[in-house]
Amino acid sequence: MDSAGRAHVLITFARSFLSLELARLMAAGGHRVTVVDSIPIAVSRYSNAVDEFHRVPPPKFEPLEYCQALAKIVADNDIDMVIPVHEETDIIAMLAELFPPECRLFLSDFDLENRLHHKYEFQKLLVELGIPTRKFARVAGPEDAAGLDFDKPFALKRCYSRGSQKVHKVQPGDPLTWLEHDELNPWVAQEWVSGDKYCTYSVCHEGRIYAHATYPVDYAIDGSSCLNFRAVEHPRIQAWVADLVERVGFTGQIGFDFIEDGPDKDLFCIECNPRATSGIMMFSPGDGVDRAFLGTSDPDVEVITPSPDVEKMIGIGMLLYGWRAPSRRGRSMAQFARDFRRSADVITRSGDQKPAIMLPLAYASILRSCAKYRVGLAEGFMHDHEWDGLRISI
C-alpha cells in the first residue's frame, strides 16, 4: 500500500457480478483494481472501477498455468493483494508458493480451505468442534451406498459441488444403484431438514470477522442460489459464524448456509463456502467494506454490515429464473412483480453503465463456454473455475 493507505488489488473471476461489485467497493475506497478471467468478455472488465483486465488460462483445466499467469501479473504490476472470488481460491491456496511473498493472498492455507469446502469433511469438523449437526455419511462407492441407515429422507450431493447443483432428495431404502461414483469427488448424505433458510457472508482476518451480512433465501434457483438479497439481523447466526471462524483461525471470504428448524428454532449449518458469496452485493460504497479486506478497520469497535434496508437483485437472473414457481417458493406473480420493481439491480449503476450494456455480449461469451463444455447456463457460468478435489504439484 502507498503512504495514503491505497492498495493495488487483483480480483479474479471478472465475469461474476460478485467481482464487479467488489471492484466497485474497492475503487470507492480509493484503491486501484485489476481483474482477470479466462473469457475475453467479462462484465467487470468494462467497469469504471477497473484499471486493467488480463485474460488468463482456465483454472480448472490449466491450474498451474493459471497461477503462473497470476503470479506474473502480480510481479509485473506491483499488486498488493490478490482477492480470489470462486473456487480458484483452492487452486491459488494450493500453489501459493508461486506468488511473490510481498503480495498478500486473501485466503487461508490449503488444508483449511479444502476442509471447509469439502462437504463431508466440513460436517466432520463440526462434530469435532462439538457443534450440533444433523446425521450425515460419506458415500464413496456401492458398499457405502448399501450401508446407509437413514430412516428419514436425506439429501445426496457431491462433496465438491456448488450452488446446490444436483442435490437429490432420497427416500430411505433407495438402493442408489443409479449413483455414479468418482474417487476424487464422493457423495455426502445429509438428513433432510426443512425450515427457514439463511445465507451469510463474512470477511475475516486470522479468526476475526471484519465485515458480515446475513440474508434469507427468498427468490432462488432450485431454492438455493439466491437471486435477490435483503440484509437481516440474526444475532445467533452471526455469533455461530464468529465462533467457528475464531476456532479455525480463518482468513478470507466465507459464507455458510443455515436452516432454522422446528418450534425451538434449532439452527443447523448445511454447508460452508470458503470464498466470496452473493452477500458481498449487499454492501454499498459508504459502508467502507474495503477496510475489512485490508484489515484497516477495528472489529472491536465495529463489524461492518450492510444497511438494514438494502434490497438488491441480480436482474437478469430474476428475469430468467425468479418468476418460475420453484424460485418464487409460494409467492404470487404479482408479489414477484412488486419485489422486482422495489429491488436495485446489482449490474446497473449510475455513472458505471458499461457492464450493463455489455451484458448481452458477456452472456454470449459464457454461452460459447457452455457449448464447449456441454453444460447448461447455470453450470457453464462457472464451469472452468470449479475445483473438484484434484491435487496439483509444481
Short mmCIF file of N, CA and C in Angstrom, two decimals, residues 213-371:
data_model
loop_
_atom_site.label_atom_id
_atom_site.label_comp_id
_atom_site.label_asym_id
_atom_site.label_seq_id
_atom_site.Cartn_x
_atom_site.Cartn_y
_atom_site.Cartn_z
N ALA A 213 -22.66 -10.16 6.70
CA ALA A 213 -24.04 -9.98 6.24
C ALA A 213 -24.78 -11.31 6.37
N THR A 214 -26.03 -11.24 6.79
CA THR A 214 -26.93 -12.40 6.82
C THR A 214 -28.13 -12.06 5.95
N TYR A 215 -28.54 -13.01 5.12
CA TYR A 215 -29.69 -12.76 4.26
C TYR A 215 -30.51 -14.04 4.10
N PRO A 216 -31.84 -13.92 4.09
CA PRO A 216 -32.69 -15.10 3.91
C PRO A 216 -32.71 -15.54 2.45
N VAL A 217 -33.03 -16.80 2.23
CA VAL A 217 -33.20 -17.31 0.86
C VAL A 217 -34.63 -17.01 0.46
N ASP A 218 -34.80 -16.04 -0.43
CA ASP A 218 -36.12 -15.68 -0.94
C ASP A 218 -36.29 -16.26 -2.35
N TYR A 219 -36.05 -15.46 -3.35
CA TYR A 219 -36.07 -15.97 -4.73
C TYR A 219 -34.73 -16.65 -5.00
N ALA A 220 -34.78 -17.87 -5.50
CA ALA A 220 -33.54 -18.62 -5.68
C ALA A 220 -33.72 -19.70 -6.73
N ILE A 221 -32.63 -19.94 -7.49
CA ILE A 221 -32.64 -21.04 -8.45
C ILE A 221 -32.59 -22.35 -7.66
N ASP A 222 -33.56 -23.21 -7.91
CA ASP A 222 -33.65 -24.51 -7.21
C ASP A 222 -33.72 -24.33 -5.69
N GLY A 223 -34.22 -23.17 -5.25
CA GLY A 223 -34.36 -22.94 -3.83
C GLY A 223 -33.08 -22.68 -3.08
N SER A 224 -31.94 -22.49 -3.80
CA SER A 224 -30.67 -22.37 -3.10
C SER A 224 -29.79 -21.22 -3.61
N SER A 225 -29.68 -21.04 -4.91
CA SER A 225 -28.81 -20.00 -5.46
C SER A 225 -29.59 -18.69 -5.51
N CYS A 226 -29.30 -17.80 -4.56
CA CYS A 226 -30.13 -16.62 -4.36
C CYS A 226 -30.08 -15.66 -5.55
N LEU A 227 -31.23 -15.07 -5.84
CA LEU A 227 -31.35 -14.08 -6.91
C LEU A 227 -31.63 -12.69 -6.38
N ASN A 228 -32.10 -12.60 -5.14
CA ASN A 228 -32.31 -11.29 -4.52
C ASN A 228 -31.73 -11.31 -3.11
N PHE A 229 -31.43 -10.13 -2.59
CA PHE A 229 -30.67 -10.04 -1.34
C PHE A 229 -31.23 -8.91 -0.48
N ARG A 230 -31.61 -9.27 0.73
CA ARG A 230 -32.02 -8.26 1.71
C ARG A 230 -31.37 -8.61 3.04
N ALA A 231 -30.73 -7.63 3.60
CA ALA A 231 -30.00 -7.85 4.84
C ALA A 231 -30.95 -7.98 6.02
N VAL A 232 -30.68 -8.94 6.90
CA VAL A 232 -31.44 -9.10 8.13
C VAL A 232 -30.47 -9.24 9.30
N GLU A 233 -30.93 -8.90 10.47
CA GLU A 233 -30.15 -9.12 11.67
C GLU A 233 -30.53 -10.48 12.26
N HIS A 234 -29.53 -11.30 12.52
CA HIS A 234 -29.77 -12.61 13.12
C HIS A 234 -28.59 -12.86 14.08
N PRO A 235 -28.69 -12.36 15.29
CA PRO A 235 -27.55 -12.44 16.22
C PRO A 235 -27.04 -13.85 16.46
N ARG A 236 -27.94 -14.86 16.50
CA ARG A 236 -27.47 -16.24 16.74
C ARG A 236 -26.60 -16.74 15.60
N ILE A 237 -27.00 -16.42 14.37
CA ILE A 237 -26.20 -16.84 13.23
C ILE A 237 -24.86 -16.13 13.22
N GLN A 238 -24.86 -14.83 13.47
CA GLN A 238 -23.60 -14.10 13.47
C GLN A 238 -22.67 -14.62 14.57
N ALA A 239 -23.22 -14.94 15.72
CA ALA A 239 -22.40 -15.48 16.81
C ALA A 239 -21.85 -16.86 16.45
N TRP A 240 -22.66 -17.67 15.77
CA TRP A 240 -22.22 -19.00 15.32
C TRP A 240 -21.03 -18.86 14.38
N VAL A 241 -21.16 -17.96 13.41
CA VAL A 241 -20.09 -17.75 12.44
C VAL A 241 -18.83 -17.24 13.13
N ALA A 242 -18.99 -16.26 14.03
CA ALA A 242 -17.83 -15.71 14.73
C ALA A 242 -17.10 -16.78 15.52
N ASP A 243 -17.86 -17.67 16.15
CA ASP A 243 -17.26 -18.74 16.95
C ASP A 243 -16.45 -19.70 16.07
N LEU A 244 -17.03 -20.16 14.96
CA LEU A 244 -16.32 -21.12 14.12
C LEU A 244 -15.09 -20.48 13.47
N VAL A 245 -15.25 -19.27 12.95
CA VAL A 245 -14.13 -18.58 12.30
C VAL A 245 -12.96 -18.42 13.27
N GLU A 246 -13.28 -18.08 14.52
CA GLU A 246 -12.22 -17.92 15.53
C GLU A 246 -11.55 -19.25 15.84
N ARG A 247 -12.33 -20.31 15.95
CA ARG A 247 -11.77 -21.59 16.36
C ARG A 247 -10.89 -22.23 15.28
N VAL A 248 -11.14 -21.90 14.02
CA VAL A 248 -10.29 -22.45 12.96
C VAL A 248 -9.26 -21.44 12.47
N GLY A 249 -9.33 -20.19 12.95
CA GLY A 249 -8.35 -19.18 12.57
C GLY A 249 -8.43 -18.78 11.11
N PHE A 250 -9.64 -18.61 10.60
CA PHE A 250 -9.84 -18.40 9.16
C PHE A 250 -9.48 -16.98 8.73
N THR A 251 -8.87 -16.89 7.54
CA THR A 251 -8.63 -15.62 6.85
C THR A 251 -9.20 -15.73 5.45
N GLY A 252 -9.96 -14.72 5.02
CA GLY A 252 -10.52 -14.70 3.68
C GLY A 252 -12.00 -14.39 3.71
N GLN A 253 -12.65 -14.68 2.59
CA GLN A 253 -14.10 -14.53 2.50
C GLN A 253 -14.73 -15.90 2.76
N ILE A 254 -15.88 -15.89 3.44
CA ILE A 254 -16.50 -17.17 3.79
C ILE A 254 -18.01 -16.99 3.90
N GLY A 255 -18.74 -18.00 3.47
CA GLY A 255 -20.19 -18.00 3.59
C GLY A 255 -20.67 -19.33 4.13
N PHE A 256 -21.81 -19.30 4.82
CA PHE A 256 -22.41 -20.51 5.37
C PHE A 256 -23.89 -20.54 4.99
N ASP A 257 -24.42 -21.76 4.81
CA ASP A 257 -25.84 -21.95 4.57
C ASP A 257 -26.46 -22.59 5.80
N PHE A 258 -27.52 -21.95 6.32
CA PHE A 258 -28.17 -22.41 7.54
C PHE A 258 -29.63 -22.75 7.28
N ILE A 259 -30.15 -23.65 8.12
CA ILE A 259 -31.59 -23.90 8.19
C ILE A 259 -32.00 -23.80 9.65
N GLU A 260 -33.06 -23.02 9.89
CA GLU A 260 -33.62 -22.88 11.23
C GLU A 260 -34.87 -23.74 11.28
N ASP A 261 -34.85 -24.75 12.14
CA ASP A 261 -35.84 -25.83 12.05
C ASP A 261 -36.57 -26.02 13.37
N GLY A 262 -37.86 -26.35 13.27
CA GLY A 262 -38.62 -26.78 14.43
C GLY A 262 -39.14 -25.66 15.30
N PRO A 263 -39.98 -26.00 16.27
CA PRO A 263 -40.58 -24.98 17.15
C PRO A 263 -39.56 -24.25 17.99
N ASP A 264 -38.43 -24.89 18.28
CA ASP A 264 -37.40 -24.25 19.08
C ASP A 264 -36.37 -23.50 18.22
N LYS A 265 -36.63 -23.42 16.92
CA LYS A 265 -35.74 -22.71 16.01
C LYS A 265 -34.30 -23.24 16.11
N ASP A 266 -34.17 -24.57 16.08
CA ASP A 266 -32.84 -25.16 16.09
C ASP A 266 -32.08 -24.73 14.84
N LEU A 267 -30.81 -24.41 15.02
CA LEU A 267 -30.01 -23.86 13.93
C LEU A 267 -28.99 -24.91 13.48
N PHE A 268 -29.00 -25.21 12.18
CA PHE A 268 -28.07 -26.18 11.62
C PHE A 268 -27.36 -25.58 10.42
N CYS A 269 -26.07 -25.78 10.36
CA CYS A 269 -25.30 -25.33 9.21
C CYS A 269 -25.19 -26.48 8.21
N ILE A 270 -25.67 -26.25 7.00
CA ILE A 270 -25.71 -27.30 5.99
C ILE A 270 -24.39 -27.42 5.25
N GLU A 271 -23.78 -26.27 4.92
CA GLU A 271 -22.51 -26.32 4.22
C GLU A 271 -21.79 -24.99 4.34
N CYS A 272 -20.52 -25.02 3.94
CA CYS A 272 -19.65 -23.85 4.02
C CYS A 272 -19.09 -23.56 2.64
N ASN A 273 -18.98 -22.28 2.32
CA ASN A 273 -18.33 -21.84 1.08
C ASN A 273 -17.18 -20.91 1.45
N PRO A 274 -15.96 -21.42 1.50
CA PRO A 274 -14.82 -20.58 1.91
C PRO A 274 -14.30 -19.73 0.75
N ARG A 275 -15.14 -18.82 0.32
CA ARG A 275 -14.85 -17.95 -0.81
C ARG A 275 -15.90 -16.85 -0.81
N ALA A 276 -15.89 -16.01 -1.83
CA ALA A 276 -16.92 -14.97 -1.93
C ALA A 276 -18.29 -15.59 -2.16
N THR A 277 -19.31 -14.98 -1.59
CA THR A 277 -20.68 -15.38 -1.86
C THR A 277 -21.48 -14.12 -2.20
N SER A 278 -22.72 -14.32 -2.55
CA SER A 278 -23.55 -13.21 -3.02
C SER A 278 -23.74 -12.12 -1.99
N GLY A 279 -23.45 -12.39 -0.73
CA GLY A 279 -23.61 -11.38 0.31
C GLY A 279 -22.80 -10.13 0.07
N ILE A 280 -21.71 -10.22 -0.69
CA ILE A 280 -20.89 -9.04 -0.96
C ILE A 280 -21.71 -7.98 -1.70
N MET A 281 -22.75 -8.41 -2.42
CA MET A 281 -23.52 -7.48 -3.23
C MET A 281 -24.47 -6.62 -2.40
N MET A 282 -24.60 -6.89 -1.11
CA MET A 282 -25.47 -6.07 -0.27
C MET A 282 -24.76 -4.84 0.29
N PHE A 283 -23.44 -4.80 0.19
CA PHE A 283 -22.71 -3.66 0.72
C PHE A 283 -22.73 -2.50 -0.27
N SER A 284 -22.65 -1.29 0.25
CA SER A 284 -22.63 -0.07 -0.55
C SER A 284 -21.30 0.64 -0.33
N PRO A 285 -20.91 1.53 -1.26
CA PRO A 285 -19.63 2.23 -1.10
C PRO A 285 -19.47 2.93 0.24
N GLY A 286 -20.55 3.49 0.77
CA GLY A 286 -20.46 4.19 2.04
C GLY A 286 -20.21 3.31 3.23
N ASP A 287 -20.36 2.00 3.07
CA ASP A 287 -20.12 1.07 4.19
C ASP A 287 -18.63 0.91 4.50
N GLY A 288 -17.78 1.22 3.54
CA GLY A 288 -16.33 1.11 3.78
C GLY A 288 -15.84 -0.32 3.92
N VAL A 289 -16.43 -1.25 3.16
CA VAL A 289 -16.04 -2.65 3.30
C VAL A 289 -14.61 -2.89 2.80
N ASP A 290 -14.07 -1.96 2.02
CA ASP A 290 -12.66 -2.10 1.60
C ASP A 290 -11.74 -2.17 2.81
N ARG A 291 -12.10 -1.49 3.90
CA ARG A 291 -11.28 -1.51 5.12
C ARG A 291 -11.24 -2.90 5.74
N ALA A 292 -12.35 -3.65 5.56
CA ALA A 292 -12.40 -5.02 6.08
C ALA A 292 -11.41 -5.90 5.33
N PHE A 293 -11.36 -5.76 4.02
CA PHE A 293 -10.44 -6.57 3.22
C PHE A 293 -8.98 -6.26 3.57
N LEU A 294 -8.69 -5.00 3.75
CA LEU A 294 -7.30 -4.61 4.02
C LEU A 294 -6.94 -4.69 5.50
N GLY A 295 -7.94 -4.99 6.33
CA GLY A 295 -7.68 -5.13 7.76
C GLY A 295 -7.40 -3.81 8.46
N THR A 296 -7.88 -2.71 7.89
CA THR A 296 -7.61 -1.40 8.49
C THR A 296 -8.74 -0.91 9.38
N SER A 297 -9.87 -1.63 9.40
CA SER A 297 -10.94 -1.29 10.35
C SER A 297 -10.67 -2.00 11.67
N ASP A 298 -11.42 -1.64 12.69
CA ASP A 298 -11.24 -2.23 14.02
C ASP A 298 -12.46 -3.06 14.37
N PRO A 299 -12.37 -4.40 14.31
CA PRO A 299 -13.54 -5.22 14.60
C PRO A 299 -14.00 -5.15 16.05
N ASP A 300 -13.12 -4.65 16.96
CA ASP A 300 -13.53 -4.47 18.35
C ASP A 300 -14.51 -3.30 18.48
N VAL A 301 -14.41 -2.36 17.55
CA VAL A 301 -15.28 -1.19 17.58
C VAL A 301 -16.51 -1.42 16.73
N GLU A 302 -16.31 -2.01 15.55
CA GLU A 302 -17.42 -2.18 14.62
C GLU A 302 -17.14 -3.32 13.64
N VAL A 303 -18.10 -4.25 13.54
CA VAL A 303 -18.12 -5.19 12.42
C VAL A 303 -18.94 -4.53 11.33
N ILE A 304 -18.33 -4.33 10.16
CA ILE A 304 -19.01 -3.62 9.07
C ILE A 304 -20.15 -4.49 8.54
N THR A 305 -21.33 -3.90 8.46
CA THR A 305 -22.52 -4.61 7.97
C THR A 305 -23.23 -3.74 6.93
N PRO A 306 -24.00 -4.36 6.05
CA PRO A 306 -24.76 -3.56 5.09
C PRO A 306 -25.93 -2.84 5.75
N SER A 307 -26.44 -1.83 5.09
CA SER A 307 -27.60 -1.11 5.60
C SER A 307 -28.77 -2.07 5.78
N PRO A 308 -29.52 -1.95 6.89
CA PRO A 308 -30.61 -2.90 7.15
C PRO A 308 -31.75 -2.82 6.15
N ASP A 309 -31.85 -1.73 5.38
CA ASP A 309 -32.95 -1.61 4.43
C ASP A 309 -32.54 -1.94 2.99
N VAL A 310 -31.34 -2.51 2.83
CA VAL A 310 -30.86 -2.80 1.48
C VAL A 310 -31.68 -3.93 0.85
N GLU A 311 -32.06 -3.75 -0.41
CA GLU A 311 -32.73 -4.79 -1.19
C GLU A 311 -32.16 -4.74 -2.59
N LYS A 312 -31.44 -5.78 -2.97
CA LYS A 312 -30.82 -5.84 -4.29
C LYS A 312 -31.18 -7.15 -4.97
N MET A 313 -30.94 -7.19 -6.27
CA MET A 313 -31.24 -8.41 -7.03
C MET A 313 -30.30 -8.51 -8.22
N ILE A 314 -30.14 -9.73 -8.71
CA ILE A 314 -29.50 -9.96 -9.99
C ILE A 314 -30.61 -9.90 -11.02
N GLY A 315 -30.76 -8.74 -11.66
CA GLY A 315 -31.91 -8.50 -12.52
C GLY A 315 -32.06 -9.53 -13.62
N ILE A 316 -30.96 -9.86 -14.31
CA ILE A 316 -31.04 -10.84 -15.39
C ILE A 316 -31.42 -12.22 -14.86
N GLY A 317 -30.95 -12.54 -13.65
CA GLY A 317 -31.30 -13.82 -13.03
C GLY A 317 -32.78 -13.87 -12.65
N MET A 318 -33.29 -12.76 -12.14
CA MET A 318 -34.71 -12.71 -11.79
C MET A 318 -35.58 -12.86 -13.04
N LEU A 319 -35.15 -12.26 -14.15
CA LEU A 319 -35.92 -12.36 -15.38
C LEU A 319 -35.86 -13.77 -15.97
N LEU A 320 -34.70 -14.43 -15.84
CA LEU A 320 -34.56 -15.77 -16.40
C LEU A 320 -35.17 -16.85 -15.50
N TYR A 321 -35.03 -16.68 -14.18
CA TYR A 321 -35.40 -17.76 -13.26
C TYR A 321 -36.38 -17.35 -12.15
N GLY A 322 -36.31 -16.10 -11.71
CA GLY A 322 -37.03 -15.70 -10.49
C GLY A 322 -38.53 -15.83 -10.57
N TRP A 323 -39.11 -15.65 -11.77
CA TRP A 323 -40.56 -15.71 -11.93
C TRP A 323 -41.10 -17.14 -11.91
N ARG A 324 -40.23 -18.12 -12.05
CA ARG A 324 -40.68 -19.50 -12.12
C ARG A 324 -41.16 -19.97 -10.74
N ALA A 325 -42.13 -20.87 -10.73
CA ALA A 325 -42.75 -21.30 -9.48
C ALA A 325 -41.76 -21.83 -8.45
N PRO A 326 -40.80 -22.70 -8.82
CA PRO A 326 -39.85 -23.17 -7.79
C PRO A 326 -39.03 -22.04 -7.17
N SER A 327 -38.71 -21.00 -7.95
CA SER A 327 -37.93 -19.88 -7.43
C SER A 327 -38.78 -18.96 -6.57
N ARG A 328 -40.07 -18.82 -6.92
CA ARG A 328 -40.95 -17.93 -6.16
C ARG A 328 -41.31 -18.52 -4.80
N ARG A 329 -41.25 -19.84 -4.66
CA ARG A 329 -41.50 -20.52 -3.38
C ARG A 329 -42.80 -20.06 -2.73
N GLY A 330 -43.90 -20.16 -3.50
CA GLY A 330 -45.22 -19.85 -2.98
C GLY A 330 -45.68 -18.42 -3.18
N ARG A 331 -44.82 -17.55 -3.62
CA ARG A 331 -45.21 -16.15 -3.86
C ARG A 331 -45.98 -16.06 -5.19
N SER A 332 -46.89 -15.13 -5.25
CA SER A 332 -47.66 -14.93 -6.47
C SER A 332 -46.83 -14.15 -7.49
N MET A 333 -47.26 -14.17 -8.74
CA MET A 333 -46.59 -13.39 -9.77
C MET A 333 -46.71 -11.90 -9.47
N ALA A 334 -47.83 -11.49 -8.87
CA ALA A 334 -47.99 -10.08 -8.50
C ALA A 334 -46.95 -9.68 -7.45
N GLN A 335 -46.70 -10.57 -6.48
CA GLN A 335 -45.67 -10.30 -5.47
C GLN A 335 -44.29 -10.25 -6.12
N PHE A 336 -44.04 -11.16 -7.06
CA PHE A 336 -42.77 -11.13 -7.79
C PHE A 336 -42.58 -9.79 -8.49
N ALA A 337 -43.62 -9.30 -9.15
CA ALA A 337 -43.53 -8.02 -9.86
C ALA A 337 -43.24 -6.88 -8.90
N ARG A 338 -43.88 -6.89 -7.72
CA ARG A 338 -43.62 -5.83 -6.72
C ARG A 338 -42.18 -5.90 -6.22
N ASP A 339 -41.72 -7.10 -5.92
CA ASP A 339 -40.35 -7.25 -5.42
C ASP A 339 -39.33 -6.88 -6.48
N PHE A 340 -39.63 -7.20 -7.73
CA PHE A 340 -38.72 -6.85 -8.83
C PHE A 340 -38.60 -5.34 -8.96
N ARG A 341 -39.72 -4.63 -8.89
CA ARG A 341 -39.69 -3.16 -9.02
C ARG A 341 -38.98 -2.50 -7.85
N ARG A 342 -39.10 -3.11 -6.66
CA ARG A 342 -38.55 -2.49 -5.45
C ARG A 342 -37.05 -2.69 -5.31
N SER A 343 -36.49 -3.75 -5.88
CA SER A 343 -35.09 -4.09 -5.66
C SER A 343 -34.18 -3.40 -6.68
N ALA A 344 -32.99 -3.04 -6.23
CA ALA A 344 -32.00 -2.42 -7.10
C ALA A 344 -31.18 -3.50 -7.80
N ASP A 345 -30.96 -3.33 -9.10
CA ASP A 345 -30.17 -4.30 -9.85
C ASP A 345 -28.69 -4.12 -9.52
N VAL A 346 -27.98 -5.22 -9.29
CA VAL A 346 -26.57 -5.13 -8.92
C VAL A 346 -25.68 -4.79 -10.11
N ILE A 347 -26.18 -4.95 -11.34
CA ILE A 347 -25.38 -4.64 -12.51
C ILE A 347 -25.45 -3.16 -12.86
N THR A 348 -26.66 -2.64 -12.86
CA THR A 348 -26.85 -1.24 -13.25
C THR A 348 -26.36 -0.32 -12.14
N ARG A 349 -25.58 0.67 -12.50
CA ARG A 349 -25.06 1.63 -11.52
C ARG A 349 -24.90 2.99 -12.20
N SER A 350 -25.46 4.00 -11.59
CA SER A 350 -25.33 5.35 -12.14
C SER A 350 -23.86 5.71 -12.28
N GLY A 351 -23.48 6.18 -13.46
CA GLY A 351 -22.09 6.55 -13.71
C GLY A 351 -21.20 5.37 -14.07
N ASP A 352 -21.78 4.16 -14.11
CA ASP A 352 -20.99 2.97 -14.46
C ASP A 352 -21.90 2.01 -15.23
N GLN A 353 -22.31 2.44 -16.41
CA GLN A 353 -23.32 1.71 -17.17
C GLN A 353 -22.75 0.68 -18.14
N LYS A 354 -21.45 0.75 -18.42
CA LYS A 354 -20.89 -0.15 -19.44
C LYS A 354 -21.10 -1.63 -19.11
N PRO A 355 -20.93 -2.08 -17.84
CA PRO A 355 -21.17 -3.51 -17.58
C PRO A 355 -22.56 -3.96 -17.98
N ALA A 356 -23.58 -3.13 -17.73
CA ALA A 356 -24.95 -3.49 -18.11
C ALA A 356 -25.10 -3.51 -19.63
N ILE A 357 -24.48 -2.56 -20.31
CA ILE A 357 -24.54 -2.50 -21.77
C ILE A 357 -23.87 -3.73 -22.38
N MET A 358 -22.77 -4.16 -21.77
CA MET A 358 -22.01 -5.30 -22.31
C MET A 358 -22.57 -6.65 -21.89
N LEU A 359 -23.60 -6.65 -21.05
CA LEU A 359 -24.12 -7.91 -20.51
C LEU A 359 -24.54 -8.91 -21.60
N PRO A 360 -25.26 -8.48 -22.66
CA PRO A 360 -25.61 -9.46 -23.70
C PRO A 360 -24.38 -10.13 -24.33
N LEU A 361 -23.34 -9.33 -24.61
CA LEU A 361 -22.13 -9.90 -25.20
C LEU A 361 -21.41 -10.81 -24.19
N ALA A 362 -21.44 -10.40 -22.92
CA ALA A 362 -20.82 -11.22 -21.88
C ALA A 362 -21.51 -12.58 -21.79
N TYR A 363 -22.84 -12.58 -21.85
CA TYR A 363 -23.57 -13.84 -21.79
C TYR A 363 -23.35 -14.67 -23.04
N ALA A 364 -23.18 -14.01 -24.18
CA ALA A 364 -22.86 -14.75 -25.40
C ALA A 364 -21.53 -15.46 -25.25
N SER A 365 -20.57 -14.80 -24.59
CA SER A 365 -19.27 -15.42 -24.35
C SER A 365 -19.41 -16.63 -23.43
N ILE A 366 -20.26 -16.50 -22.41
CA ILE A 366 -20.48 -17.62 -21.49
C ILE A 366 -21.20 -18.77 -22.20
N LEU A 367 -22.14 -18.43 -23.08
CA LEU A 367 -22.85 -19.47 -23.82
C LEU A 367 -21.89 -20.25 -24.73
N ARG A 368 -20.88 -19.59 -25.25
CA ARG A 368 -19.87 -20.31 -26.03
C ARG A 368 -19.14 -21.32 -25.15
N SER A 369 -18.87 -20.91 -23.89
CA SER A 369 -18.26 -21.86 -22.95
C SER A 369 -19.20 -23.02 -22.64
N CYS A 370 -20.49 -22.72 -22.53
CA CYS A 370 -21.47 -23.78 -22.27
C CYS A 370 -21.44 -24.81 -23.40
N ALA A 371 -21.39 -24.32 -24.63
CA ALA A 371 -21.35 -25.23 -25.78
C ALA A 371 -20.04 -26.02 -25.79
#
